[in-house]
XYZ file of C-alpha atoms in Angstrom:
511
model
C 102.247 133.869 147.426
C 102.849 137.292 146.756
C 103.522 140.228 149.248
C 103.317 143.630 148.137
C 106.175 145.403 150.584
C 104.569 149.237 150.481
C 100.738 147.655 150.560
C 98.658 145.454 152.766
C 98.296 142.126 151.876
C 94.795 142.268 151.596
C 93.297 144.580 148.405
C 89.913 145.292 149.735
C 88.628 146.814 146.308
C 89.007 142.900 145.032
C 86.194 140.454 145.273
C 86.514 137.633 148.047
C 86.241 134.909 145.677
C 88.690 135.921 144.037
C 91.018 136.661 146.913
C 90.222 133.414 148.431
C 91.764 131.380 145.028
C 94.519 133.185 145.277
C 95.505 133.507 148.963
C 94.388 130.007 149.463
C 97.473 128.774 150.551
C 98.430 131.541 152.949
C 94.927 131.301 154.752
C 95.451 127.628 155.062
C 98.821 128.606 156.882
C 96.721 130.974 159.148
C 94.224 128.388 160.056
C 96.241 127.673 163.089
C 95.711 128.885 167.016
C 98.806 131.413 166.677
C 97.739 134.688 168.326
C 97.399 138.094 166.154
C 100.916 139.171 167.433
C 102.505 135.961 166.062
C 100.803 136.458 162.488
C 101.604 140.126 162.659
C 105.332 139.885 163.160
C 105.418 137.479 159.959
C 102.795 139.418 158.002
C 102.253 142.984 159.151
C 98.736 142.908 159.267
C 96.242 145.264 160.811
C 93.874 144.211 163.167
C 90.895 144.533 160.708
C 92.696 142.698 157.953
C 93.391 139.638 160.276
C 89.733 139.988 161.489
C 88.397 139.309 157.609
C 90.852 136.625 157.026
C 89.288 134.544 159.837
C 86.304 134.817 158.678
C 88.249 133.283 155.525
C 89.509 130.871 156.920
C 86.030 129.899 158.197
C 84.960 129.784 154.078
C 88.021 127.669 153.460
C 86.773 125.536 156.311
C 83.394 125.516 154.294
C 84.722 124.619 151.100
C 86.690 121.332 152.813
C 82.725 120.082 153.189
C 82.472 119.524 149.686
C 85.998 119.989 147.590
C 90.163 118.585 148.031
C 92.657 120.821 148.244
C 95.732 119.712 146.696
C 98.651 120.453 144.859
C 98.836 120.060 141.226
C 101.468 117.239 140.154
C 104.525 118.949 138.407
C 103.186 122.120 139.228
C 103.939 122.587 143.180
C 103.073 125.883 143.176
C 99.263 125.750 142.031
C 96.574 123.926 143.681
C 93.659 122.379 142.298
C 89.944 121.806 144.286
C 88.886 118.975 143.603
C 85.194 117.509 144.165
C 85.104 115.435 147.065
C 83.093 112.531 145.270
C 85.334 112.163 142.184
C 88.678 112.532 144.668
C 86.924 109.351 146.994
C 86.428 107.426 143.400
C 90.290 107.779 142.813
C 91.402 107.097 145.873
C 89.339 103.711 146.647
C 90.197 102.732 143.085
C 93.749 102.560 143.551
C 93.605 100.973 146.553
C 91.276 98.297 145.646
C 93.296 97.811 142.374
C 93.613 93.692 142.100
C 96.097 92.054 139.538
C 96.747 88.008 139.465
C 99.274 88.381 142.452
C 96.563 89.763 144.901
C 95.833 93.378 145.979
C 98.370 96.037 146.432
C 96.795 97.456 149.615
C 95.489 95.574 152.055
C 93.834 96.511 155.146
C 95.511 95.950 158.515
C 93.441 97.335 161.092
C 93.611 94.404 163.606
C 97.288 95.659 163.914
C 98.173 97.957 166.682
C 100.180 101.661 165.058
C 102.014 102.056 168.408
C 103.176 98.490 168.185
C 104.156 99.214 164.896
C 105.873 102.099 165.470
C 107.905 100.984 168.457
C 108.597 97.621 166.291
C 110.221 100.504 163.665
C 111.946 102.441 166.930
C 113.749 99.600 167.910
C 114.841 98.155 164.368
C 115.935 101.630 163.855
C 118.296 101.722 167.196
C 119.450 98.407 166.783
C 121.930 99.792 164.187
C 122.669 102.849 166.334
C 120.706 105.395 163.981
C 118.802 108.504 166.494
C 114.955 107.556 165.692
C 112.279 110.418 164.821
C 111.141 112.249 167.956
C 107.424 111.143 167.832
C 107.269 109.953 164.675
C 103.922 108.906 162.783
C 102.899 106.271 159.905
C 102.197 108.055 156.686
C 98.625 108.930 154.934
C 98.248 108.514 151.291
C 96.918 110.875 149.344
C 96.596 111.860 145.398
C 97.224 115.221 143.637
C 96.156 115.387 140.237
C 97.601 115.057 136.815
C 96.325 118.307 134.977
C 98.300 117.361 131.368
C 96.432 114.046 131.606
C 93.699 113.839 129.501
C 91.327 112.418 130.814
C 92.904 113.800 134.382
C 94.394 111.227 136.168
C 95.528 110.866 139.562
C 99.805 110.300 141.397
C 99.397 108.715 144.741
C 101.655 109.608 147.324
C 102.223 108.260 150.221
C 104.460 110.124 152.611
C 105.083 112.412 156.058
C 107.814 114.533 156.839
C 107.657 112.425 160.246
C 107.217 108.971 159.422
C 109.198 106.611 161.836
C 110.916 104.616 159.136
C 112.202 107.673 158.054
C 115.724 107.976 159.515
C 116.101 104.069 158.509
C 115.249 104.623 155.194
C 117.626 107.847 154.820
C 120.078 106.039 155.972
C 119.434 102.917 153.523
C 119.261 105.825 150.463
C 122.659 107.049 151.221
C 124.024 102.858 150.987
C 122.374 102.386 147.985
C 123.069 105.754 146.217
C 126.834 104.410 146.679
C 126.510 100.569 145.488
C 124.671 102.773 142.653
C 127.757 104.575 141.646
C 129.822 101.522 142.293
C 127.885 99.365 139.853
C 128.055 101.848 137.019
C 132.217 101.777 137.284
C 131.692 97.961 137.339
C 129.588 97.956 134.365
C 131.631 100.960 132.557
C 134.622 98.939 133.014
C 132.886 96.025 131.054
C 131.597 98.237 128.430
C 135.330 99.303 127.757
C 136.196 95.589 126.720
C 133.352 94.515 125.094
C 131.393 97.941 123.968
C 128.194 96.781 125.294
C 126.821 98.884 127.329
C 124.757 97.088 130.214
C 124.034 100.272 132.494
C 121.064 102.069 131.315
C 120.260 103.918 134.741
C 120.858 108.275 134.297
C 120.922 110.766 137.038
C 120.405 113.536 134.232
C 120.325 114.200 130.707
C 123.813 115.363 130.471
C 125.032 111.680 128.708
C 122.064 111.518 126.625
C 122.752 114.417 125.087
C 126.281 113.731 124.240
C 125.150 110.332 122.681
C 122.871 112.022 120.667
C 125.503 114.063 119.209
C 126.590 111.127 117.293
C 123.663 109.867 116.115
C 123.688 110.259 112.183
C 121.224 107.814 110.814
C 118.122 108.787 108.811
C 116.726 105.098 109.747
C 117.052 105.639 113.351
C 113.488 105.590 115.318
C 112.728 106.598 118.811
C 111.093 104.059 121.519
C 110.169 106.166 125.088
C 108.166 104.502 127.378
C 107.609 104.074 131.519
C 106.583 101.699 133.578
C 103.230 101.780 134.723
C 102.893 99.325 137.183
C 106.649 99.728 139.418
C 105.618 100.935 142.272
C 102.167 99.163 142.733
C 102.545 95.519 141.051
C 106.402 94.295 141.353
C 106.717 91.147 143.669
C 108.646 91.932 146.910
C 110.774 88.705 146.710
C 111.445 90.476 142.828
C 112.860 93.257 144.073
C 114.786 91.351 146.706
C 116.405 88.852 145.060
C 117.274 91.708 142.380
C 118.941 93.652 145.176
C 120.625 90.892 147.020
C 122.308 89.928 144.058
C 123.248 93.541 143.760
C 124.569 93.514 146.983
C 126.800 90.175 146.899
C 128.256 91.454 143.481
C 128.995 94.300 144.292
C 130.773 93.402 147.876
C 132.678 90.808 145.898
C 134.149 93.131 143.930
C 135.220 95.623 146.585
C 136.621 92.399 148.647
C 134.770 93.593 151.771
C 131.763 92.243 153.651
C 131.099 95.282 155.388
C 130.284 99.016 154.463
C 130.849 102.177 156.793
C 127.930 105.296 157.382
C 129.769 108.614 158.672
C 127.641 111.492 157.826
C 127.251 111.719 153.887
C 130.002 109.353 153.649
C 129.812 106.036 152.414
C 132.750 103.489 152.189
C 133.787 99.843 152.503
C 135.601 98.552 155.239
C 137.208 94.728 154.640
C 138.296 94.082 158.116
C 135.155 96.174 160.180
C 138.348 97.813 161.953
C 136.774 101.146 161.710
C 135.902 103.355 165.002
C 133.730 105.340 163.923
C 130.661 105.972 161.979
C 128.064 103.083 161.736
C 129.200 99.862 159.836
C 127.010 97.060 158.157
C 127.896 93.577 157.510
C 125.629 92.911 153.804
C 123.775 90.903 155.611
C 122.504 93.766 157.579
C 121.668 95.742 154.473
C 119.243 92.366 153.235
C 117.747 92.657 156.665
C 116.984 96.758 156.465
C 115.761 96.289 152.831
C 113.419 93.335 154.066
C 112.193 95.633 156.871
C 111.667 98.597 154.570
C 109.505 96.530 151.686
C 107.490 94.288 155.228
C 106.545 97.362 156.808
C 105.246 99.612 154.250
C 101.803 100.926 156.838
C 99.982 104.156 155.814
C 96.643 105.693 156.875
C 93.575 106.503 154.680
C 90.500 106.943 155.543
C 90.767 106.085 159.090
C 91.598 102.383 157.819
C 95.210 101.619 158.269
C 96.899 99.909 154.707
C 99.686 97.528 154.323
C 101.777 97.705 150.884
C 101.695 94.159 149.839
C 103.554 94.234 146.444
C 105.589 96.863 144.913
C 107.950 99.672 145.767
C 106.826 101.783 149.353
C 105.741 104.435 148.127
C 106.928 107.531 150.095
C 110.086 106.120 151.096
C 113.622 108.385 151.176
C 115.064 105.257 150.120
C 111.800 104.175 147.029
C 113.762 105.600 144.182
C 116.858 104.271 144.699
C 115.143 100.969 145.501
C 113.477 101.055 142.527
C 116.070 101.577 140.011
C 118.797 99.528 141.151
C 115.995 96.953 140.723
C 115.346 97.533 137.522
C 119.750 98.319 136.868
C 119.877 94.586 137.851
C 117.532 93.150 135.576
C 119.307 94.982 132.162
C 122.134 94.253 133.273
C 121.155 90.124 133.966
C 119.491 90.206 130.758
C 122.224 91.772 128.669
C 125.111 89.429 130.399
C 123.296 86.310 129.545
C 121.936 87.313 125.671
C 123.444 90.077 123.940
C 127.289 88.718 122.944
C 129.772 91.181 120.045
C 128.062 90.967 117.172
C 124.484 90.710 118.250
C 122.516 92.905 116.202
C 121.570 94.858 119.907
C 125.177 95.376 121.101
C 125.840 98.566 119.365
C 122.487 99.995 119.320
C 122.257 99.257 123.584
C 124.733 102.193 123.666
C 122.192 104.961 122.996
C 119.488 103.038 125.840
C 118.914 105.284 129.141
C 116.220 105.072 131.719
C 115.723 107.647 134.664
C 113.908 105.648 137.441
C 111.171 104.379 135.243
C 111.311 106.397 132.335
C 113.017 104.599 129.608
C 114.714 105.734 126.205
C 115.757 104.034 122.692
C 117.441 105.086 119.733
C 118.353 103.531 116.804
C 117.665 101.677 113.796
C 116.835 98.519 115.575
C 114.233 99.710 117.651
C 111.376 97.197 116.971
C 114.164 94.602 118.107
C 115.209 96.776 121.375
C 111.158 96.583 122.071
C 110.909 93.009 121.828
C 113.485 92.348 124.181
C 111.766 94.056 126.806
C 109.252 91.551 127.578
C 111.878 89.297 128.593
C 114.248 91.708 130.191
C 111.928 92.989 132.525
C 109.757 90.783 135.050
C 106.313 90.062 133.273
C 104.701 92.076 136.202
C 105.686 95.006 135.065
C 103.917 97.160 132.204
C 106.186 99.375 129.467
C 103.801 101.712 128.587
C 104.569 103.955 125.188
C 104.563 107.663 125.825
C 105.585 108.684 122.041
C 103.538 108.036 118.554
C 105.622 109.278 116.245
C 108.972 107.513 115.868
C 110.865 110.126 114.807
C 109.641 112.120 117.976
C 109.681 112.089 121.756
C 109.816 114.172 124.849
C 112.646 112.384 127.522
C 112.698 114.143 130.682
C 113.218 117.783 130.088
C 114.253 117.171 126.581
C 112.426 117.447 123.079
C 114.282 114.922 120.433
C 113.386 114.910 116.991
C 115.136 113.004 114.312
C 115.607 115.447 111.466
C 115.499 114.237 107.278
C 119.344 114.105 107.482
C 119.511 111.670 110.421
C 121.234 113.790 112.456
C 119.466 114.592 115.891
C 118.160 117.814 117.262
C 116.806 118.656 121.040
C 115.414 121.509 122.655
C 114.187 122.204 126.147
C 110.689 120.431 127.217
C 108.218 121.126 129.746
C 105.617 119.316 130.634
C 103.524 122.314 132.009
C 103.478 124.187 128.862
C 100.918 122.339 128.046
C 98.746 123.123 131.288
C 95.699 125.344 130.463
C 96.643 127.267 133.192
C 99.489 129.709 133.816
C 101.677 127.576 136.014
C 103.507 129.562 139.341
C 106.993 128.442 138.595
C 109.814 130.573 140.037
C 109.216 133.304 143.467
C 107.503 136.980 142.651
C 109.810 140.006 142.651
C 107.346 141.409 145.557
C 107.758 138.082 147.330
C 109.683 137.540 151.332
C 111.975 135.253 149.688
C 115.448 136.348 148.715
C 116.057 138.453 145.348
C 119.555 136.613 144.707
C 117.429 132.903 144.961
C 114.843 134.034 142.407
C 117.980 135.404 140.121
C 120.301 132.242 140.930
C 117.394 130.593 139.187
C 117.370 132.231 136.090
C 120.876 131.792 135.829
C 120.556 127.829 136.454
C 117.668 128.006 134.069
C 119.466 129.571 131.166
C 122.039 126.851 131.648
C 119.583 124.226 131.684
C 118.468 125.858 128.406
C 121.754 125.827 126.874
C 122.378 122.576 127.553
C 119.236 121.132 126.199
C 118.998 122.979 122.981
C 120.907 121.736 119.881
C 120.064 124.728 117.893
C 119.950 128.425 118.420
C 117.015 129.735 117.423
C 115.614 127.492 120.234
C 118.207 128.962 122.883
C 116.919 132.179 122.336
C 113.129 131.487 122.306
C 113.824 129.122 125.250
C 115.300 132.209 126.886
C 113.268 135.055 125.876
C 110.001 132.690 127.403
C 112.225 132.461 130.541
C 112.981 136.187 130.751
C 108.891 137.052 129.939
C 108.112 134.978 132.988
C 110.505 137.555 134.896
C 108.640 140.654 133.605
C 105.922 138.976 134.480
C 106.557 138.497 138.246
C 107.687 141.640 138.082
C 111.637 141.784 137.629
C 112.809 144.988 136.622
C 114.109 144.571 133.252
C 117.371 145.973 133.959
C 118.330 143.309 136.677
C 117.048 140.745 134.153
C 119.666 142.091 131.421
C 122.316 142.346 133.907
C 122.320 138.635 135.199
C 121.873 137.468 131.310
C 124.993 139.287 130.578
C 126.459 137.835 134.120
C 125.411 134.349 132.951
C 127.026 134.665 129.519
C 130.442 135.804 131.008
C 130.653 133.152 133.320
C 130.163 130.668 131.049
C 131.434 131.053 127.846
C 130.623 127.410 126.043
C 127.160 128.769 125.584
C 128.642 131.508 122.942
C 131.119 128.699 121.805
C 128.781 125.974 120.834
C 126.550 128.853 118.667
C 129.278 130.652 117.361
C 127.608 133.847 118.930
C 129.037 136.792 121.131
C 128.254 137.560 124.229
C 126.471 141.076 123.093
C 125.022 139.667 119.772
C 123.283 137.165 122.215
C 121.830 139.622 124.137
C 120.213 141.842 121.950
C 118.457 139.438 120.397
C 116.957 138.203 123.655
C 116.596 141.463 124.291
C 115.313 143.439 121.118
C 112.135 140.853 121.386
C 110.594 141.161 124.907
């Protein structure tokens, strides 16, 4: 939303439709029983102006009759109204969806919610973790996918008070740490037997370096996700995945127990520590089992059990979900691929972010027949690129060019919305100058990073800096934290062999 700070909010010269698309969010917030002087202190308004936007919010209340409301997915900012019919149709879709191994959803509403939620108070306590002050079971809801085509639908389950929730934080921070663990116990493999067996990425800052040494004009690019992860794997699947996680990785540390104090996360061999809060690994089988039983969320006034799958709208889901998946490439790859398999070298230049997975080389046809059998047969790879010299990974664009070598560039998924996408604050807006300008700078980092060549750095960046203008930046403050961001890091005019000034102007001379 955007606040004009020498003008009213409202521009009465404007039609209401039109005011009502694009204040939709702020008259949402002011659909609330807050007096005039508590909306006035935040927002300055007259008394006329507040009068017209409650008779707004009575519209908006109007348009809920008929239409959804919701965000857009990878495009927070914008919001989409959606009919009310085709939303329903989504919605009891997916949670009728049926596969061999039963329904994903089923409905529980013989079961008592309080019971439920003191049964998840008093797991919670048992391990000495503060539960949420009135906490709630979760709704689900969709927001839809506007690059889809036809449009398709994310389902998201979630609250910000859910009473599993300081359980499952605490459960993210354990497994974020036997995460990190397991990649120096693979990595330490690897540096005996150069196989790599640890495809899991937190960014794309080792696929790029990989990619740097990829000079092969045969090599061919396999990206693909899994479809099905968080609505069709088998809970005893991802248990017995994670238990043997769990036991390997305690072996290796020589401990049976593990220490939570604060952010921290450590083992403790002899559970002599006083303070903090300390888990045997039995504990942590018992949490995870609690977590995947007691997946409950509204919809529709009917009350759903998860029966199969990752919970969805869990702190702890994504973590869940790809040490699951670390487990099974790494099981796989342990009991098949040997030195000198024609995989073991090509397995180097494999990486998968949650459930988005990436392949390059000159075996690739080989890499995707190995995937039936490394991954558990409920789960579906689908293909995301069809051209094999092509592909978009993350927030990357990879291309493998006549010579073999590889070039990326900076992707974006909502470049190809048909809509201009609100993506960074407005100049005009009540949030902080410096935040809106710290993300330029992290932008034209991101940019730097991602782009192999230069001409793509600098259209990359000039697109960046025409957003600015466009939310009104002045141009000079733009220039200044361009030259700022230069200064400060001086690989970007390194790896193109560019100055400082020469990059500038011609960012600049162009926008």
């Amino acid at each position: 939303m955007s606040v004009d700070r020498n003008h009213n909010i409202l521009d009465h010269g404007k039609d209401k439709t039109e005011l009502l698309q694009k204040e939709l969010l702020w008259i949402r917030a002011l659909n609330t029983a807050y007096p005039f002087e508590t909306i006035n202190n935040k927002l300055r308004l007259h008394q006329h102006d507040y009068v017209q936007i409650k008779s707004l919010t009575k519209k908006v209340s109007e348009l809920h009759r008929d239409f959804v409301v919701t965000m857009v997915d990878k495009a927070s900012g914008n919001y989409a109204i959606t009919c009310k019919k085709l939303y329903l149709q989504f919605m009891e879709k997916e949670l009728n969806t049926q596969s061999n191994d039963g329904k994903t959803y089923e409905i529980k509403d013989q079961l008592d919610p309080v019971s439920i939620k003191l049964n998840h108070e008093k797991f919670t306590r048992s391990f000495g973790i503060a539960v949420q002050t009135e906490g709630n079971l979760p709704k689900i809801y969709g927001i839809p996918k506007m690059h889809k085509n036809p449009i398709k639908f994310r389902f998201i389950t979630g609250a910000h008070d859910i009473t599993l929730k300081p359980l499952s934080i605490e459960l993210q921070k354990i497994l974020r740490f036997l995460h990190d663990h397991f990649r120096r116990y693979c990595y330490s493999i690897t540096g005996h037997d150069k196989i790599n067996r640890f495809f899991s990425i937190q960014n794309t800052f080792r696929v790029v370096q990989q990619l740097n040494t990829v000079q092969n004009k045969r090599s061919e690019i396999f990206c693909a996700d899994f479809s099905s992860l968080f609505t069709n794997l088998p809970h005893n699947v991802v248990k017995e995945k994670l238990y043997y996680l769990i036991d390997l990785m305690f072996k290796n540390a020589g401990s049976e127990y593990i220490v939570v104090q604060g952010t921290n996360v450590r083992y403790d061999r002899n559970n002599s520590s006083t303070s903090g809060r300390s888990y045997h690994k039995n504990d942590l089988k018992g949490i995870i089992e609690f977590i995947l039983r007691n997946s409950f969320a509204y919809y529709g006034g009917n009350l759903y059990q998860q029966q199969k799958g990752i919970p969805q709208g869990n702190n702890a889901s994504p973590q869940i979900a790809d040490l699951t998946l670390a487990v099974m490439e790494y099981q796989y790859i342990r009991n098949n691929i040997q030195s000198g398999h024609p995989l073991s070298f090509s397995l180097n230049r494999t990486f998968r972010y949650i459930d988005d997975l990436f392949h390059i080389s000159d075996k690739k046809d080989e890499f995707v027949r190995i995937t039936t059998d490394m991954y558990h047969h409920s789960l579906t790879l689908e293909q995301t690129n069809t051209d094999p010299k092509e592909s978009a990974f993350l927030d990357m664009s990879i291309k493998v060019t006549i010579t073999g070598a590889v070039q990326t560039s900076l992707y974006n998924k909502t470049d190809e919305y048909s809509f201009s996408v609100v993506r960074y604050p407005h100049y005009e807006s009540n949030i902080p100058i410096s935040m809106g300008l710290n993300t330029l700078h992290g932008e034209i980092i991101r940019i730097f990073r991602n782009c192999s060549l230069f001409e793509h750095f600098l259209e990359r960046t000039r697109q960046l800096a025409r957003y600015f203008l466009q939310i009104q930046y002045p141009k000079e403050i733009l220039c200044f934290r361009l030259y700022s961001t230069l200064n400060k890091t001086p690989a970007i005019s390194l790896k193109y062999a560019v100055c400082n000034n020469d990059i500038c102007m011609h960012i600049i001379e162009k926008l």
